[in-house]
Amino acid sequence: MLTIGKVAARAQVSADSIRFYEREGLLSPAQKSESGYRLYTEEAVRRINFIKHAQQCGFSLSEIRELLELKGHDQSCCNDVYRVAVEKKLQLESKIKALKTMSQALNQLIEVCSHDAKPLDECPILAALESSIAGQNARSGAHQ
Amino acid sequence: MTIKIEAFSSPGCGKCAQAKEMLKAIVEELGRERISWRDVNILEEMDYAVELGILSAPAIAIDGELVFPALPSPNRLRAELIRRLGQAR
């Protein structure tokens, strides 16, 4: 059996992260020692690696919980995981589109700036943001 | 004027295929000459799906607008199509 410190070292996370995963229902110790210390098996290390990789792919903790439940459910099949992955990709692509729109709005603001060293109260970027031109540009950019 | 239905789903979704067949039957019932149906592989047309605001599959767009973010019951689709056909007259 492994203590929380050993699991943390093997999975390259902090002990606090492991306690956090436990609070979120993503991980639980295999047993507790007589003195009340958490004890884990190697499965915990694999599970933490799974959680880390899923987070890197943009999955939220609740989505990771769903994936872990699917993984541990005998009747689940690859299609169930595939569906979650397709939906996540749709959400990520949607976020990318929104970020591109925001980036374009910033381009317009940057173009407005004449590059002169002006006092801050004449800054065209701040002025545009204050007059909500940025918001209007972002909205019109979203419809283009 | 033809109403254009686009059914977005991912390949290999057995449940989607079954449900879509039931919905396609409504299109047949109301007339193929008035309603067109296109199956869209969401993985091949991801940009278009995102443009329409689709965040999960399966979903149905009608005339380029996301109308059903999840597959509707046959009755709901029938009601929506009849409403649109009425407007088109």
PDB file of C-alpha atoms in Angstrom:
ATOM      1  CA  MET A   1       0.000   0.000   0.000  1.00  0.00           C
ATOM      2  CA  LEU A   2       1.115   3.562  -0.658  1.00  0.00           C
ATOM      3  CA  THR A   3       0.840   6.597   1.580  1.00  0.00           C
ATOM      4  CA  ILE A   4      -0.513   9.871   0.194  1.00  0.00           C
ATOM      5  CA  GLY A   5       3.049  11.223  -0.046  1.00  0.00           C
ATOM      6  CA  LYS A   6       4.242   8.272  -2.131  1.00  0.00           C
ATOM      7  CA  VAL A   7       1.234   8.446  -4.465  1.00  0.00           C
ATOM      8  CA  ALA A   8       1.807  12.193  -4.843  1.00  0.00           C
ATOM      9  CA  ALA A   9       5.480  11.648  -5.721  1.00  0.00           C
ATOM     10  CA  ARG A  10       4.740   8.893  -8.255  1.00  0.00           C
ATOM     11  CA  ALA A  11       1.942  10.820  -9.941  1.00  0.00           C
ATOM     12  CA  GLN A  12       3.876  14.105  -9.737  1.00  0.00           C
ATOM     13  CA  VAL A  13       1.122  16.022  -8.000  1.00  0.00           C
ATOM     14  CA  SER A  14       0.877  17.530  -4.538  1.00  0.00           C
ATOM     15  CA  ALA A  15      -0.765  15.799  -1.591  1.00  0.00           C
ATOM     16  CA  ASP A  16      -3.234  18.708  -1.543  1.00  0.00           C
ATOM     17  CA  SER A  17      -4.248  17.851  -5.121  1.00  0.00           C
ATOM     18  CA  ILE A  18      -4.969  14.276  -4.062  1.00  0.00           C
ATOM     19  CA  ARG A  19      -7.139  15.495  -1.166  1.00  0.00           C
ATOM     20  CA  PHE A  20      -8.885  17.847  -3.605  1.00  0.00           C
ATOM     21  CA  TYR A  21      -9.584  14.999  -6.057  1.00  0.00           C
ATOM     22  CA  GLU A  22     -10.963  13.024  -3.128  1.00  0.00           C
ATOM     23  CA  ARG A  23     -13.292  15.875  -2.114  1.00  0.00           C
ATOM     24  CA  GLU A  24     -14.464  16.080  -5.752  1.00  0.00           C
ATOM     25  CA  GLY A  25     -15.282  12.370  -5.755  1.00  0.00           C
ATOM     26  CA  LEU A  26     -12.632  11.489  -8.332  1.00  0.00           C
ATOM     27  CA  LEU A  27     -10.444   9.366  -6.086  1.00  0.00           C
ATOM     28  CA  SER A  28     -10.663   7.553  -2.783  1.00  0.00           C
ATOM     29  CA  PRO A  29      -8.128   5.687  -0.684  1.00  0.00           C
ATOM     30  CA  ALA A  30      -8.266   1.892  -0.820  1.00  0.00           C
ATOM     31  CA  GLN A  31      -8.238   1.862   2.974  1.00  0.00           C
ATOM     32  CA  LYS A  32      -7.146   3.772   6.029  1.00  0.00           C
ATOM     33  CA  SER A  33      -4.435   2.663   8.423  1.00  0.00           C
ATOM     34  CA  GLU A  34      -5.204   2.031  12.089  1.00  0.00           C
ATOM     35  CA  SER A  35      -3.912   5.493  12.841  1.00  0.00           C
ATOM     36  CA  GLY A  36      -6.242   6.983  10.202  1.00  0.00           C
ATOM     37  CA  TYR A  37      -3.743   7.629   7.376  1.00  0.00           C
ATOM     38  CA  ARG A  38      -4.992   7.254   3.812  1.00  0.00           C
ATOM     39  CA  LEU A  39      -3.551   4.244   1.988  1.00  0.00           C
ATOM     40  CA  TYR A  40      -3.668   3.762  -1.770  1.00  0.00           C
ATOM     41  CA  THR A  41      -2.861   1.100  -4.362  1.00  0.00           C
ATOM     42  CA  GLU A  42      -1.052   1.574  -7.696  1.00  0.00           C
ATOM     43  CA  GLU A  43      -4.513   2.070  -9.240  1.00  0.00           C
ATOM     44  CA  ALA A  44      -4.637   5.507  -7.581  1.00  0.00           C
ATOM     45  CA  VAL A  45      -1.487   6.578  -9.477  1.00  0.00           C
ATOM     46  CA  ARG A  46      -3.024   5.429 -12.789  1.00  0.00           C
ATOM     47  CA  ARG A  47      -6.252   7.228 -11.910  1.00  0.00           C
ATOM     48  CA  ILE A  48      -4.449  10.493 -11.122  1.00  0.00           C
ATOM     49  CA  ASN A  49      -2.561  10.277 -14.427  1.00  0.00           C
ATOM     50  CA  PHE A  50      -5.899   9.768 -16.186  1.00  0.00           C
ATOM     51  CA  ILE A  51      -7.316  12.851 -14.422  1.00  0.00           C
ATOM     52  CA  LYS A  52      -4.268  14.961 -15.354  1.00  0.00           C
ATOM     53  CA  HIS A  53      -4.379  13.942 -19.029  1.00  0.00           C
ATOM     54  CA  ALA A  54      -8.122  14.574 -19.231  1.00  0.00           C
ATOM     55  CA  GLN A  55      -7.643  18.030 -17.683  1.00  0.00           C
ATOM     56  CA  GLN A  56      -4.974  18.787 -20.295  1.00  0.00           C
ATOM     57  CA  CYS A  57      -7.534  17.888 -22.986  1.00  0.00           C
ATOM     58  CA  GLY A  58      -9.898  20.479 -21.528  1.00  0.00           C
ATOM     59  CA  PHE A  59     -12.262  18.209 -19.645  1.00  0.00           C
ATOM     60  CA  SER A  60     -13.850  19.698 -16.524  1.00  0.00           C
ATOM     61  CA  LEU A  61     -13.837  17.793 -13.241  1.00  0.00           C
ATOM     62  CA  SER A  62     -17.493  16.801 -13.659  1.00  0.00           C
ATOM     63  CA  GLU A  63     -16.756  15.517 -17.165  1.00  0.00           C
ATOM     64  CA  ILE A  64     -13.762  13.589 -15.840  1.00  0.00           C
ATOM     65  CA  ARG A  65     -16.043  12.095 -13.187  1.00  0.00           C
ATOM     66  CA  GLU A  66     -18.390  10.989 -15.975  1.00  0.00           C
ATOM     67  CA  LEU A  67     -15.502   9.446 -17.924  1.00  0.00           C
ATOM     68  CA  LEU A  68     -14.268   7.620 -14.832  1.00  0.00           C
ATOM     69  CA  GLU A  69     -17.765   6.311 -14.166  1.00  0.00           C
ATOM     70  CA  LEU A  70     -18.003   5.103 -17.767  1.00  0.00           C
ATOM     71  CA  LYS A  71     -14.597   3.476 -17.388  1.00  0.00           C
ATOM     72  CA  GLY A  72     -15.726   1.581 -14.324  1.00  0.00           C
ATOM     73  CA  HIS A  73     -19.125   0.616 -15.684  1.00  0.00           C
ATOM     74  CA  ASP A  74     -19.320  -2.845 -17.219  1.00  0.00           C
ATOM     75  CA  GLN A  75     -22.051  -1.902 -19.680  1.00  0.00           C
ATOM     76  CA  SER A  76     -20.266   1.171 -21.034  1.00  0.00           C
ATOM     77  CA  CYS A  77     -18.770   0.937 -24.463  1.00  0.00           C
ATOM     78  CA  CYS A  78     -16.379   2.945 -26.575  1.00  0.00           C
ATOM     79  CA  ASN A  79     -19.299   4.851 -28.118  1.00  0.00           C
ATOM     80  CA  ASP A  80     -20.156   6.388 -24.735  1.00  0.00           C
ATOM     81  CA  VAL A  81     -16.646   7.827 -24.382  1.00  0.00           C
ATOM     82  CA  TYR A  82     -16.641   8.813 -28.064  1.00  0.00           C
ATOM     83  CA  ARG A  83     -19.831  10.842 -27.508  1.00  0.00           C
ATOM     84  CA  VAL A  84     -18.252  12.726 -24.579  1.00  0.00           C
ATOM     85  CA  ALA A  85     -15.107  13.391 -26.644  1.00  0.00           C
ATOM     86  CA  VAL A  86     -17.083  14.714 -29.653  1.00  0.00           C
ATOM     87  CA  GLU A  87     -19.087  17.031 -27.388  1.00  0.00           C
ATOM     88  CA  LYS A  88     -15.924  18.310 -25.731  1.00  0.00           C
ATOM     89  CA  LYS A  89     -14.384  19.007 -29.140  1.00  0.00           C
ATOM     90  CA  LEU A  90     -17.500  20.962 -30.153  1.00  0.00           C
ATOM     91  CA  GLN A  91     -17.258  23.034 -26.971  1.00  0.00           C
ATOM     92  CA  LEU A  92     -13.529  23.676 -27.455  1.00  0.00           C
ATOM     93  CA  GLU A  93     -14.022  24.693 -31.105  1.00  0.00           C
ATOM     94  CA  SER A  94     -16.804  27.024 -29.995  1.00  0.00           C
ATOM     95  CA  LYS A  95     -14.505  28.625 -27.404  1.00  0.00           C
ATOM     96  CA  ILE A  96     -11.743  28.963 -30.021  1.00  0.00           C
ATOM     97  CA  LYS A  97     -14.207  30.778 -32.298  1.00  0.00           C
ATOM     98  CA  ALA A  98     -15.178  33.158 -29.475  1.00  0.00           C
ATOM     99  CA  LEU A  99     -11.509  33.791 -28.634  1.00  0.00           C
ATOM    100  CA  LYS A 100     -10.733  34.534 -32.316  1.00  0.00           C
ATOM    101  CA  THR A 101     -13.578  37.061 -32.355  1.00  0.00           C
ATOM    102  CA  MET A 102     -12.158  38.708 -29.237  1.00  0.00           C
ATOM    103  CA  SER A 103      -8.702  38.724 -30.813  1.00  0.00           C
ATOM    104  CA  GLN A 104     -10.101  40.439 -33.930  1.00  0.00           C
ATOM    105  CA  ALA A 105     -11.749  43.073 -31.728  1.00  0.00           C
ATOM    106  CA  LEU A 106      -8.365  43.747 -30.153  1.00  0.00           C
ATOM    107  CA  ASN A 107      -6.798  44.014 -33.642  1.00  0.00           C
ATOM    108  CA  GLN A 108      -9.223  46.792 -34.440  1.00  0.00           C
ATOM    109  CA  LEU A 109      -8.346  48.578 -31.216  1.00  0.00           C
ATOM    110  CA  ILE A 110      -4.627  48.167 -31.859  1.00  0.00           C
ATOM    111  CA  GLU A 111      -5.068  49.665 -35.334  1.00  0.00           C
ATOM    112  CA  VAL A 112      -6.808  52.667 -33.796  1.00  0.00           C
ATOM    113  CA  CYS A 113      -3.708  53.385 -31.725  1.00  0.00           C
ATOM    114  CA  SER A 114      -1.386  55.726 -33.595  1.00  0.00           C
ATOM    115  CA  HIS A 115       1.734  54.470 -31.773  1.00  0.00           C
ATOM    116  CA  ASP A 116       2.489  57.968 -30.560  1.00  0.00           C
ATOM    117  CA  ALA A 117       3.590  58.375 -27.010  1.00  0.00           C
ATOM    118  CA  LYS A 118       0.479  60.127 -25.798  1.00  0.00           C
ATOM    119  CA  PRO A 119      -0.601  60.792 -22.236  1.00  0.00           C
ATOM    120  CA  LEU A 120      -2.746  58.037 -20.795  1.00  0.00           C
ATOM    121  CA  ASP A 121      -5.925  60.123 -20.875  1.00  0.00           C
ATOM    122  CA  GLU A 122      -5.583  60.305 -24.695  1.00  0.00           C
ATOM    123  CA  CYS A 123      -5.017  56.583 -25.146  1.00  0.00           C
ATOM    124  CA  PRO A 124      -7.349  55.493 -27.980  1.00  0.00           C
ATOM    125  CA  ILE A 125      -7.520  51.901 -26.743  1.00  0.00           C
ATOM    126  CA  LEU A 126      -8.740  52.885 -23.287  1.00  0.00           C
ATOM    127  CA  ALA A 127     -11.095  55.445 -24.823  1.00  0.00           C
ATOM    128  CA  ALA A 128     -12.561  52.834 -27.167  1.00  0.00           C
ATOM    129  CA  LEU A 129     -13.054  50.408 -24.310  1.00  0.00           C
ATOM    130  CA  GLU A 130     -14.730  53.099 -22.221  1.00  0.00           C
ATOM    131  CA  SER A 131     -17.101  54.041 -25.021  1.00  0.00           C
ATOM    132  CA  SER A 132     -17.926  50.346 -25.517  1.00  0.00           C
ATOM    133  CA  ILE A 133     -16.751  50.426 -29.142  1.00  0.00           C
ATOM    134  CA  ALA A 134     -14.835  47.280 -28.326  1.00  0.00           C
ATOM    135  CA  GLY A 135     -18.030  45.541 -27.341  1.00  0.00           C
ATOM    136  CA  GLN A 136     -19.771  46.678 -30.505  1.00  0.00           C
ATOM    137  CA  ASN A 137     -16.852  45.550 -32.634  1.00  0.00           C
ATOM    138  CA  ALA A 138     -16.822  42.177 -30.924  1.00  0.00           C
ATOM    139  CA  ARG A 139     -20.537  41.758 -31.604  1.00  0.00           C
ATOM    140  CA  SER A 140     -20.270  42.786 -35.234  1.00  0.00           C
ATOM    141  CA  GLY A 141     -17.178  40.559 -35.614  1.00  0.00           C
ATOM    142  CA  ALA A 142     -19.183  37.633 -34.311  1.00  0.00           C
ATOM    143  CA  HIS A 143     -21.696  38.061 -37.136  1.00  0.00           C
ATOM    144  CA  GLN A 144     -19.087  38.260 -39.889  1.00  0.00           C
TER     145      GLN A 144
ATOM    146  CA  MET B   1     -39.770  26.838 -51.391  1.00  0.00           C
ATOM    147  CA  THR B   2     -38.066  23.832 -49.829  1.00  0.00           C
ATOM    148  CA  ILE B   3     -37.400  23.543 -46.105  1.00  0.00           C
ATOM    149  CA  LYS B   4     -33.859  22.359 -45.491  1.00  0.00           C
ATOM    150  CA  ILE B   5     -33.274  20.008 -42.561  1.00  0.00           C
ATOM    151  CA  GLU B   6     -29.725  19.231 -41.476  1.00  0.00           C
ATOM    152  CA  ALA B   7     -29.252  16.437 -38.944  1.00  0.00           C
ATOM    153  CA  PHE B   8     -25.889  16.653 -37.181  1.00  0.00           C
ATOM    154  CA  SER B   9     -24.528  13.494 -35.601  1.00  0.00           C
ATOM    155  CA  SER B  10     -21.291  11.622 -35.178  1.00  0.00           C
ATOM    156  CA  PRO B  11     -20.649   8.400 -37.085  1.00  0.00           C
ATOM    157  CA  GLY B  12     -21.179   5.185 -35.181  1.00  0.00           C
ATOM    158  CA  CYS B  13     -23.991   6.501 -32.994  1.00  0.00           C
ATOM    159  CA  GLY B  14     -26.505   3.651 -33.107  1.00  0.00           C
ATOM    160  CA  LYS B  15     -29.167   5.447 -31.082  1.00  0.00           C
ATOM    161  CA  CYS B  16     -28.896   8.521 -33.333  1.00  0.00           C
ATOM    162  CA  ALA B  17     -29.408   6.413 -36.472  1.00  0.00           C
ATOM    163  CA  GLN B  18     -32.520   4.807 -35.031  1.00  0.00           C
ATOM    164  CA  ALA B  19     -34.031   8.124 -33.922  1.00  0.00           C
ATOM    165  CA  LYS B  20     -33.159   9.784 -37.236  1.00  0.00           C
ATOM    166  CA  GLU B  21     -34.994   7.093 -39.194  1.00  0.00           C
ATOM    167  CA  MET B  22     -38.158   7.897 -37.231  1.00  0.00           C
ATOM    168  CA  LEU B  23     -37.754  11.604 -37.995  1.00  0.00           C
ATOM    169  CA  LYS B  24     -37.006  10.959 -41.660  1.00  0.00           C
ATOM    170  CA  ALA B  25     -40.322   9.140 -41.898  1.00  0.00           C
ATOM    171  CA  ILE B  26     -42.036  12.454 -41.060  1.00  0.00           C
ATOM    172  CA  VAL B  27     -40.237  14.138 -43.937  1.00  0.00           C
ATOM    173  CA  GLU B  28     -41.522  11.398 -46.241  1.00  0.00           C
ATOM    174  CA  GLU B  29     -45.014  11.861 -44.810  1.00  0.00           C
ATOM    175  CA  LEU B  30     -45.042  15.642 -45.345  1.00  0.00           C
ATOM    176  CA  GLY B  31     -43.476  15.420 -48.772  1.00  0.00           C
ATOM    177  CA  ARG B  32     -39.913  15.168 -50.001  1.00  0.00           C
ATOM    178  CA  GLU B  33     -40.623  17.793 -52.648  1.00  0.00           C
ATOM    179  CA  ARG B  34     -41.204  20.342 -49.853  1.00  0.00           C
ATOM    180  CA  ILE B  35     -38.600  19.247 -47.316  1.00  0.00           C
ATOM    181  CA  SER B  36     -35.005  18.185 -47.902  1.00  0.00           C
ATOM    182  CA  TRP B  37     -32.993  16.151 -45.409  1.00  0.00           C
ATOM    183  CA  ARG B  38     -29.210  16.125 -45.138  1.00  0.00           C
ATOM    184  CA  ASP B  39     -27.243  13.932 -42.738  1.00  0.00           C
ATOM    185  CA  VAL B  40     -24.206  15.881 -41.523  1.00  0.00           C
ATOM    186  CA  ASN B  41     -21.160  14.142 -40.082  1.00  0.00           C
ATOM    187  CA  ILE B  42     -20.286  16.536 -37.286  1.00  0.00           C
ATOM    188  CA  LEU B  43     -16.608  15.578 -37.388  1.00  0.00           C
ATOM    189  CA  GLU B  44     -16.362  16.430 -41.091  1.00  0.00           C
ATOM    190  CA  GLU B  45     -18.248  19.730 -40.757  1.00  0.00           C
ATOM    191  CA  MET B  46     -17.159  20.853 -37.311  1.00  0.00           C
ATOM    192  CA  ASP B  47     -16.712  24.508 -38.339  1.00  0.00           C
ATOM    193  CA  TYR B  48     -20.231  24.678 -39.730  1.00  0.00           C
ATOM    194  CA  ALA B  49     -21.632  23.013 -36.585  1.00  0.00           C
ATOM    195  CA  VAL B  50     -19.812  25.526 -34.365  1.00  0.00           C
ATOM    196  CA  GLU B  51     -21.040  28.384 -36.551  1.00  0.00           C
ATOM    197  CA  LEU B  52     -24.620  27.250 -35.907  1.00  0.00           C
ATOM    198  CA  GLY B  53     -23.947  27.066 -32.151  1.00  0.00           C
ATOM    199  CA  ILE B  54     -24.168  23.293 -31.852  1.00  0.00           C
ATOM    200  CA  LEU B  55     -22.578  22.142 -28.596  1.00  0.00           C
ATOM    201  CA  SER B  56     -23.712  18.539 -28.533  1.00  0.00           C
ATOM    202  CA  ALA B  57     -24.763  15.873 -30.968  1.00  0.00           C
ATOM    203  CA  PRO B  58     -27.199  14.827 -32.284  1.00  0.00           C
ATOM    204  CA  ALA B  59     -28.840  18.151 -33.161  1.00  0.00           C
ATOM    205  CA  ILE B  60     -31.110  19.459 -35.921  1.00  0.00           C
ATOM    206  CA  ALA B  61     -30.854  22.705 -37.850  1.00  0.00           C
ATOM    207  CA  ILE B  62     -33.650  23.931 -40.089  1.00  0.00           C
ATOM    208  CA  ASP B  63     -32.859  26.403 -42.873  1.00  0.00           C
ATOM    209  CA  GLY B  64     -29.416  27.092 -41.408  1.00  0.00           C
ATOM    210  CA  GLU B  65     -30.637  27.739 -37.869  1.00  0.00           C
ATOM    211  CA  LEU B  66     -30.179  25.484 -34.838  1.00  0.00           C
ATOM    212  CA  VAL B  67     -33.757  24.609 -33.896  1.00  0.00           C
ATOM    213  CA  PHE B  68     -33.333  21.402 -31.894  1.00  0.00           C
ATOM    214  CA  PRO B  69     -30.109  21.174 -29.813  1.00  0.00           C
ATOM    215  CA  ALA B  70     -31.124  17.560 -29.110  1.00  0.00           C
ATOM    216  CA  LEU B  71     -33.171  15.256 -31.324  1.00  0.00           C
ATOM    217  CA  PRO B  72     -36.865  16.147 -30.928  1.00  0.00           C
ATOM    218  CA  SER B  73     -39.741  13.706 -30.632  1.00  0.00           C
ATOM    219  CA  PRO B  74     -41.408  12.937 -33.974  1.00  0.00           C
ATOM    220  CA  ASN B  75     -44.444  14.986 -32.879  1.00  0.00           C
ATOM    221  CA  ARG B  76     -42.350  18.077 -32.103  1.00  0.00           C
ATOM    222  CA  LEU B  77     -40.571  17.882 -35.448  1.00  0.00           C
ATOM    223  CA  ARG B  78     -43.859  17.376 -37.278  1.00  0.00           C
ATOM    224  CA  ALA B  79     -45.397  20.422 -35.525  1.00  0.00           C
ATOM    225  CA  GLU B  80     -42.368  22.591 -36.346  1.00  0.00           C
ATOM    226  CA  LEU B  81     -42.367  21.550 -40.007  1.00  0.00           C
ATOM    227  CA  ILE B  82     -46.112  22.073 -40.397  1.00  0.00           C
ATOM    228  CA  ARG B  83     -45.738  25.554 -38.858  1.00  0.00           C
ATOM    229  CA  ARG B  84     -42.951  26.428 -41.300  1.00  0.00           C
ATOM    230  CA  LEU B  85     -44.803  24.992 -44.282  1.00  0.00           C
ATOM    231  CA  GLY B  86     -47.799  27.132 -43.287  1.00  0.00           C
ATOM    232  CA  GLN B  87     -45.616  30.259 -43.182  1.00  0.00           C
ATOM    233  CA  ALA B  88     -44.111  29.465 -46.569  1.00  0.00           C
ATOM    234  CA  ARG B  89     -47.523  29.489 -48.274  1.00  0.00           C
TER     235      ARG B  89
END
